[in-house]
Tab-separated table of C-alpha atoms in Angstrom:
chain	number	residue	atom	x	y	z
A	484	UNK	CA	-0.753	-0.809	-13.869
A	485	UNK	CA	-3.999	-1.555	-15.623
A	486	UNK	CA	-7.286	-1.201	-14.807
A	487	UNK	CA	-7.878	-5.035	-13.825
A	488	UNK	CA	-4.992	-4.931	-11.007
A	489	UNK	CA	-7.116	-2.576	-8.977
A	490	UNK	CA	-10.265	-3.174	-7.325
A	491	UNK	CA	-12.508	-0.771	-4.777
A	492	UNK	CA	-9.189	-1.145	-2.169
A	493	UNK	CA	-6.422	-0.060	-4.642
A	494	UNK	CA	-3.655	-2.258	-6.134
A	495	UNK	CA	-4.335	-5.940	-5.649
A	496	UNK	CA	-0.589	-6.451	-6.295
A	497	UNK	CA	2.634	-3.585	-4.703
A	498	UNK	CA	3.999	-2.668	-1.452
A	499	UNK	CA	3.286	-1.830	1.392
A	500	UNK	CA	4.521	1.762	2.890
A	501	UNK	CA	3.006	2.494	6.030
A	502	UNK	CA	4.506	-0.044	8.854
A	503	UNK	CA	6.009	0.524	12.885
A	504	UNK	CA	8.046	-1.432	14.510
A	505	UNK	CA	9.735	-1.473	17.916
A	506	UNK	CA	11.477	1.843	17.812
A	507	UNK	CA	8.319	3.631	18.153
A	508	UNK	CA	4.704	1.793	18.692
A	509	UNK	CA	4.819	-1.648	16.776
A	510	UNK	CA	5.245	-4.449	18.517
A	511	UNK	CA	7.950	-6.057	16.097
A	512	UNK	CA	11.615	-5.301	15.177
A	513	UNK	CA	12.679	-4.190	11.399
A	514	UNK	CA	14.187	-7.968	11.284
A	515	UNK	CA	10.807	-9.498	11.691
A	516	UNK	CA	9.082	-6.936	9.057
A	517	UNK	CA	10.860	-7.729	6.427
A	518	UNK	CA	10.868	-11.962	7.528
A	519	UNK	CA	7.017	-11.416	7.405
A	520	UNK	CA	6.898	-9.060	3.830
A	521	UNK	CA	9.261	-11.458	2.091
A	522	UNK	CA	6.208	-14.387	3.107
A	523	UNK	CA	3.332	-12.122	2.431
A	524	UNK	CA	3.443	-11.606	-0.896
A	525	UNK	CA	4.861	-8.074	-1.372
A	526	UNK	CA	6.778	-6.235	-4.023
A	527	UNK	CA	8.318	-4.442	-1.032
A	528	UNK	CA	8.110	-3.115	1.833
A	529	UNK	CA	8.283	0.599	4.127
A	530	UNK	CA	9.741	1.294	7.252
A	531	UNK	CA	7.954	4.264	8.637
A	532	UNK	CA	8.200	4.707	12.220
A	533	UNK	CA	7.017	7.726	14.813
A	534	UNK	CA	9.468	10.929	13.954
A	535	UNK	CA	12.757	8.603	13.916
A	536	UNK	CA	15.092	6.587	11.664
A	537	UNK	CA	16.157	4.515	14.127
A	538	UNK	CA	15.246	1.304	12.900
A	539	UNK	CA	16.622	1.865	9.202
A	540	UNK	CA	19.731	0.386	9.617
A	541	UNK	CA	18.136	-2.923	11.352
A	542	UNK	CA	15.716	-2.802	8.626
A	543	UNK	CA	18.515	-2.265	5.872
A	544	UNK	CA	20.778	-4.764	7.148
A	545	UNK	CA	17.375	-7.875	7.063
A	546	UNK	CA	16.573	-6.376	3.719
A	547	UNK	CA	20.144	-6.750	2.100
A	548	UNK	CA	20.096	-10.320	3.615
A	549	UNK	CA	17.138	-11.109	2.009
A	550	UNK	CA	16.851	-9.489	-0.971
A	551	UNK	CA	14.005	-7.979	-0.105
A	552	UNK	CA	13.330	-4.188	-1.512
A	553	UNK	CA	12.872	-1.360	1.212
A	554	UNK	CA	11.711	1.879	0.820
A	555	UNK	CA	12.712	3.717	4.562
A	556	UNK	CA	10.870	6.785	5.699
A	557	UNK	CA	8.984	8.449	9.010
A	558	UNK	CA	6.390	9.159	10.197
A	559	UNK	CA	5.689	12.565	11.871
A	560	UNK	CA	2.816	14.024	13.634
A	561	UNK	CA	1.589	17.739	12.099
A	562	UNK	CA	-1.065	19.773	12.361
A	563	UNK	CA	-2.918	22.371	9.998
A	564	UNK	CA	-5.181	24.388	11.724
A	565	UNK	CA	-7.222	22.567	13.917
A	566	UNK	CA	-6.762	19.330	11.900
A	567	UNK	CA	-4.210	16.710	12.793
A	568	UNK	CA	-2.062	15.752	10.231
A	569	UNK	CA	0.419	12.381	10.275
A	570	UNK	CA	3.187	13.428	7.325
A	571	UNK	CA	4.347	9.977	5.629
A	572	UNK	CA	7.919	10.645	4.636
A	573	UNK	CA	10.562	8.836	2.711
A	574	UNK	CA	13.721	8.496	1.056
A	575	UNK	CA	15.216	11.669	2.362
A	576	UNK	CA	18.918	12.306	4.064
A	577	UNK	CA	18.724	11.311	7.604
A	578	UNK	CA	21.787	13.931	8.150
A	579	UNK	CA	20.009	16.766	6.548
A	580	UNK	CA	20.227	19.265	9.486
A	581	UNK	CA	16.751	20.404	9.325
A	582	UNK	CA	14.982	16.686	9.604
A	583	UNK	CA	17.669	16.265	12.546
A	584	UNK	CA	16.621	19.307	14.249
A	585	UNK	CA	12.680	18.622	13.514
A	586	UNK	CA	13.116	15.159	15.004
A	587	UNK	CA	14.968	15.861	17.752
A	588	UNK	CA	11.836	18.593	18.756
A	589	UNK	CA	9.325	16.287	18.094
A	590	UNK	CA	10.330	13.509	19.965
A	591	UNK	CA	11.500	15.745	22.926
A	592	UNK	CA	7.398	16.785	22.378
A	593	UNK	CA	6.165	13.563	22.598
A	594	UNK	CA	7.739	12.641	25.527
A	595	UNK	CA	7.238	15.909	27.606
A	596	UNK	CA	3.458	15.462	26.619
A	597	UNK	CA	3.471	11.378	27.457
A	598	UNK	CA	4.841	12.064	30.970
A	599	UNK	CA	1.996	14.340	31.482
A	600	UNK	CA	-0.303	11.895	30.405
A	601	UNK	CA	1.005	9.282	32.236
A	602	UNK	CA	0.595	11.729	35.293
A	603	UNK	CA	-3.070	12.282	34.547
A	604	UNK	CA	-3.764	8.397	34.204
A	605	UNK	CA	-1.999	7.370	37.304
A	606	UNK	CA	-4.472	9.325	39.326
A	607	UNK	CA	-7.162	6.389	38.215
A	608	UNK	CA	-4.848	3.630	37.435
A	609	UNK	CA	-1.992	2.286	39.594
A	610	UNK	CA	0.589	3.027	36.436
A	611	UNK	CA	3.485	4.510	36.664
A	612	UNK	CA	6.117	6.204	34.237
A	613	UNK	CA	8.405	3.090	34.871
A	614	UNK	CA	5.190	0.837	33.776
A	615	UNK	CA	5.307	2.880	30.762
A	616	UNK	CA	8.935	2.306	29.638
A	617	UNK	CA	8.926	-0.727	30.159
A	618	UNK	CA	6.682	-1.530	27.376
A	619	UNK	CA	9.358	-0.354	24.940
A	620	UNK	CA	11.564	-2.491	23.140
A	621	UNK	CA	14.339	-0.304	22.309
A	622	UNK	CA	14.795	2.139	25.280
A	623	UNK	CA	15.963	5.786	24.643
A	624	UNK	CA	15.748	4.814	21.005
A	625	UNK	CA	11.683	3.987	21.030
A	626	UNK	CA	9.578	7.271	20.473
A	627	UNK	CA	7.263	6.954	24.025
A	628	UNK	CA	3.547	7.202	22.703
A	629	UNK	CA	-0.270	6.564	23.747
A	630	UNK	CA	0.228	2.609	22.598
A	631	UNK	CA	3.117	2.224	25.104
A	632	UNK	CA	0.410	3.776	27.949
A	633	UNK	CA	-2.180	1.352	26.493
A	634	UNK	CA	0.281	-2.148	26.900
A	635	UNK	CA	1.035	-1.189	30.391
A	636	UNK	CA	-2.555	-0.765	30.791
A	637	UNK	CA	-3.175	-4.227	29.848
A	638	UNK	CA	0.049	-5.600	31.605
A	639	UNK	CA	-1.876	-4.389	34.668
A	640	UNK	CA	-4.853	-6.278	33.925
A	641	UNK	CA	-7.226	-2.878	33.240
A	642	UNK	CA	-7.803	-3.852	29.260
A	643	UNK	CA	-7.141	-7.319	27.377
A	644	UNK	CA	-5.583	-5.594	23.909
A	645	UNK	CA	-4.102	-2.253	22.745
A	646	UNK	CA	-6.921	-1.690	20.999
A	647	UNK	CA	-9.746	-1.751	23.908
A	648	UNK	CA	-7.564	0.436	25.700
A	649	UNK	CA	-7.491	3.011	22.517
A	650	UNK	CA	-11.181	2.726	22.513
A	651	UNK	CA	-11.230	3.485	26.534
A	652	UNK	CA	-8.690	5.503	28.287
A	653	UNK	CA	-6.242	6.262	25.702
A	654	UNK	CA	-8.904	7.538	23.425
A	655	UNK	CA	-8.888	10.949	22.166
A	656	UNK	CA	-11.843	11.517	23.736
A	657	UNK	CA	-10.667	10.783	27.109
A	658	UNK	CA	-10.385	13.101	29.776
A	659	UNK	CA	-6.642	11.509	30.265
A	660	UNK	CA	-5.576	12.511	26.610
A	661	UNK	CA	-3.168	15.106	25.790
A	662	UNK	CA	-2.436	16.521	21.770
A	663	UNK	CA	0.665	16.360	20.738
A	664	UNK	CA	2.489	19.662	20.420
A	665	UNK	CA	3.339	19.405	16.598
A	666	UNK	CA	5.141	21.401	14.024
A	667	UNK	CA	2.813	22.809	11.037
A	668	UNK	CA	1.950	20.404	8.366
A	669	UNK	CA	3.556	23.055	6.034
A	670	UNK	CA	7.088	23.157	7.884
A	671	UNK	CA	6.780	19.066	7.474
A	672	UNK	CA	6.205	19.466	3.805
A	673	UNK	CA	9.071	22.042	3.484
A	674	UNK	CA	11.885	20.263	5.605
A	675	UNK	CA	11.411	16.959	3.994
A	676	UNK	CA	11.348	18.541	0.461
A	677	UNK	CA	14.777	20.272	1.523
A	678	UNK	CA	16.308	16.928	2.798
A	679	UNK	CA	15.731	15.271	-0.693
A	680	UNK	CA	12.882	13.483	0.482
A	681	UNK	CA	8.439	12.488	-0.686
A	682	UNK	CA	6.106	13.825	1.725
A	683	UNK	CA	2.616	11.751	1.839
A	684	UNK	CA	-0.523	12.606	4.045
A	685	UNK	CA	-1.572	9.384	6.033
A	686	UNK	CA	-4.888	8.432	6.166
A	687	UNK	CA	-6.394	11.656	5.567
A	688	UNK	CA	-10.119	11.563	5.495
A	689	UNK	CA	-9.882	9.157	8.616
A	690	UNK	CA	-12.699	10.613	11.058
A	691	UNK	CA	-11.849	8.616	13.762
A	692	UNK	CA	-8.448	10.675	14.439
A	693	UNK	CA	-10.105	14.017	12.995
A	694	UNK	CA	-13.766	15.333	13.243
A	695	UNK	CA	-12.896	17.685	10.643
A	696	UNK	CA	-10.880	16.644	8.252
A	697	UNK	CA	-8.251	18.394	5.649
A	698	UNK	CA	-10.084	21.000	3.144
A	699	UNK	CA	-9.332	20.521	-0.756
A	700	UNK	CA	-7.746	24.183	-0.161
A	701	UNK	CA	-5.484	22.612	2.727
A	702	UNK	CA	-4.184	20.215	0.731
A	703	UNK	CA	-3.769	22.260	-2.368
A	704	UNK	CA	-1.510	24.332	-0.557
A	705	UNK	CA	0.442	21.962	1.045
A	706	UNK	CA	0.504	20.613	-2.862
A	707	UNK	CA	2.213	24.284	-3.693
A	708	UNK	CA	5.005	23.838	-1.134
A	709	UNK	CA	5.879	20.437	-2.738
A	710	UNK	CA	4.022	18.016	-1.076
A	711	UNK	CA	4.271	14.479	-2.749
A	712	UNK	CA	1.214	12.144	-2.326
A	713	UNK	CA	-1.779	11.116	-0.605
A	714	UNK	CA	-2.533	8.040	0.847
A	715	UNK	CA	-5.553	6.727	-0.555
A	716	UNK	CA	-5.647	3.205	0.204
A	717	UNK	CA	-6.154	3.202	3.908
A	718	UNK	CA	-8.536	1.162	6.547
A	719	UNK	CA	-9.366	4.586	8.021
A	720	UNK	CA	-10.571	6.669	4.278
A	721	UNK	CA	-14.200	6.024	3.548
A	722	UNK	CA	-15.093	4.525	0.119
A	723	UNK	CA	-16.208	8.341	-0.813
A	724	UNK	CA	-13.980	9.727	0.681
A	725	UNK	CA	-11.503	7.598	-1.553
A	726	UNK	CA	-13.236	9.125	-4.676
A	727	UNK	CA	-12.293	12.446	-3.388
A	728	UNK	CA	-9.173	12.163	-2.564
A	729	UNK	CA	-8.579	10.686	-6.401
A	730	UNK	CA	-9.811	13.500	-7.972
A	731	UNK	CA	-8.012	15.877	-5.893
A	732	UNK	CA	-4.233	13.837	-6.523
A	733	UNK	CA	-5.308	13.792	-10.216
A	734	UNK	CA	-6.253	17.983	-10.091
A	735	UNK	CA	-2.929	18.543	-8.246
A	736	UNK	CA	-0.474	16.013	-9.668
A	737	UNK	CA	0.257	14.056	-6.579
A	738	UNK	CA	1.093	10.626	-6.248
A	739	UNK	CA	-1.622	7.788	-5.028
A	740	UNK	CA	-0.598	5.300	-1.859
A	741	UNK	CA	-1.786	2.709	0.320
A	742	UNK	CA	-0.448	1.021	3.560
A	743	UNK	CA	-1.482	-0.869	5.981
A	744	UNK	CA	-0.217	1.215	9.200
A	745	UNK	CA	0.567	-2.428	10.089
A	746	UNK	CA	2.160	-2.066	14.243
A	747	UNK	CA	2.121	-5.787	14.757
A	748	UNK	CA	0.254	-7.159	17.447
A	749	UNK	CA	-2.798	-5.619	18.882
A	750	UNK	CA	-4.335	-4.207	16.166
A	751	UNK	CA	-6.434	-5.274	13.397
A	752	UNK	CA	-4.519	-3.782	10.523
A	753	UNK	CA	-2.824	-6.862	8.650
A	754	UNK	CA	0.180	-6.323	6.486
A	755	UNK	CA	-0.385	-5.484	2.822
A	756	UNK	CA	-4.341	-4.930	3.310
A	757	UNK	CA	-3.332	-1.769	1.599
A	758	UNK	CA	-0.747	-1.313	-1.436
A	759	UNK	CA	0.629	0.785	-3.194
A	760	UNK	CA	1.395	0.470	-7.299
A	761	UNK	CA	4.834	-0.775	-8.653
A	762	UNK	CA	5.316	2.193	-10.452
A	763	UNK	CA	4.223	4.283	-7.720
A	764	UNK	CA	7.458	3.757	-5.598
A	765	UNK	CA	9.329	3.785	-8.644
A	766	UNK	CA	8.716	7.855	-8.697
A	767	UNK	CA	9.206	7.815	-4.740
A	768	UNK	CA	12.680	6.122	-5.734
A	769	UNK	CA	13.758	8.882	-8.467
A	770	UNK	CA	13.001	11.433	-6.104
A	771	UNK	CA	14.402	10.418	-3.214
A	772	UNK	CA	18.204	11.709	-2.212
A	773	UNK	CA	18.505	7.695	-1.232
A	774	UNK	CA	18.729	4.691	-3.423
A	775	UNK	CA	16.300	1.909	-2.612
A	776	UNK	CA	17.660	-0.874	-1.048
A	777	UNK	CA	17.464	-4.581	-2.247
């Protein structure tokens, strides 16, 4: 792209690779993604839900009948040290035993650790596990997280959106809040890259989810072990923060991307506030062990 197709947010023109739906903590199904990218403007569009490819064949299927472009990846929850790290990943073999067996222990994670936060909130609000649940849309197949805790919250009249719940009780800095027992960012970086697949850090220099964030040595050696991209163009990176995070994709070779980490309703974050280049997702799509679909 040229210079003039970018201003101080990224691409003014792309797609859009950081979006939840239903099968983990966004509020709409794959169907209604892709009915709202084909009317927003977008080149195309990502699937990227919480440690699951559930929703890829939903999302495939609206796509096809569109003739809309998808890219389908995951997202899944890392850490590095003391920092928190969410691992953008796409185009890679959902059958590759390793990503089968690193899903199937991070989910099983995620809900062990959501029951027990569940248990800690009930003490102070009249919630239940049930309350929880039912704020899914897809049963078994939803990956159970804080946002499904903060909807039954509001269902039961303690917060009016998802978001002043986050900001109260299902903050981080809540006495109710559990981490999330995670695999290293490293192992995320090296299981993807063996399934075929483009590993991205989300939102990296976003201090609201990390007091400390990722060293220039941290990510240079998840660079090493193959690591893909960063996402730049994010709500949550700071406008210097930006700046470094260029320099250090152009030092190591990795690939620039934006998204919106759209989840529907109850949040702020609007579909394709964030982009990412054209030509961008073109490399995604030559390295990926998946074709695109359109």
């Amino acid at each position: 792209m040229t210079s003039d197709e970018y201003n101080d947010c990224g691409p003014v023109s792309g797609w859009d690779l950081h979006c939840h739906t239903v099968f983990s903590d966004g509020t709409k199904t794959p169907a209604e993604l892709i009915d709202l990218a084909c009317t927003s403007g977008l080149h195309g569009v990502a699937i990227t839900d919480h440690d699951t490819t559930a929703g890829w064949r939903e999302a495939q299927q609206a796509a096809e009948s569109q003739g809309f472009p998808l890219l389908r990846g995951s997202e899944i929850t890392a850490q590095d040290g003391h920092v928190s790290v969410h691992m953008l990943a796409y185009q890679y073999d959902p059958e590759n035993e390793g990503i089968v067996e690193l899903f199937r222990s991070t989910r099983q994670a995620r809900l062990e650790r959501a029951r027990r936060m569940v248990t800690r909130l009930s003490k102070d609000f009249p919630i239940t596990w049930d309350d929880v649940t039912a704020q899914t849309k897809k049963g078994e197949n939803t990956t159970v997280g804080r946002p499904h805790m903060a909807d039954a919250l509001v269902a039961a009249g303690f917060y009016r959106t998802r978001s002043e719940a986050f900001a109260g009780a299902i903050s981080s800095s809540s006495k109710y809040y559990i981490p999330t027992p995670s695999p290293t960012a490293l192992r995320v970086v090296q299981v993807v890259r063996l399934a075929g697949g483009v590993s991205v850090v989300a939102h990296p220099c976003d201090y609201s989810r990390n007091r400390v964030l990722l060293s220039n040595e941290q990510i240079g050696a998840l660079a090493d072990a193959g690591l893909g991209g960063l996402e730049v163009w994010h709500r949550g990176n700071g406008t210097e923060e930006r700046e470094r995070l260029l320099g250090l994709a152009r030092e190591l070779g990795l690939l620039v991307t934006g998204g919106s980490d759209w989840h529907g309703d109850g949040k702020p974050n609007k579909l394709g506030e964030n982009l990412t280049a054209d030509d961008v997702v073109a490399q995604i799509v030559e390295r990926g062990a998946i074709p695109l679909v359109s």
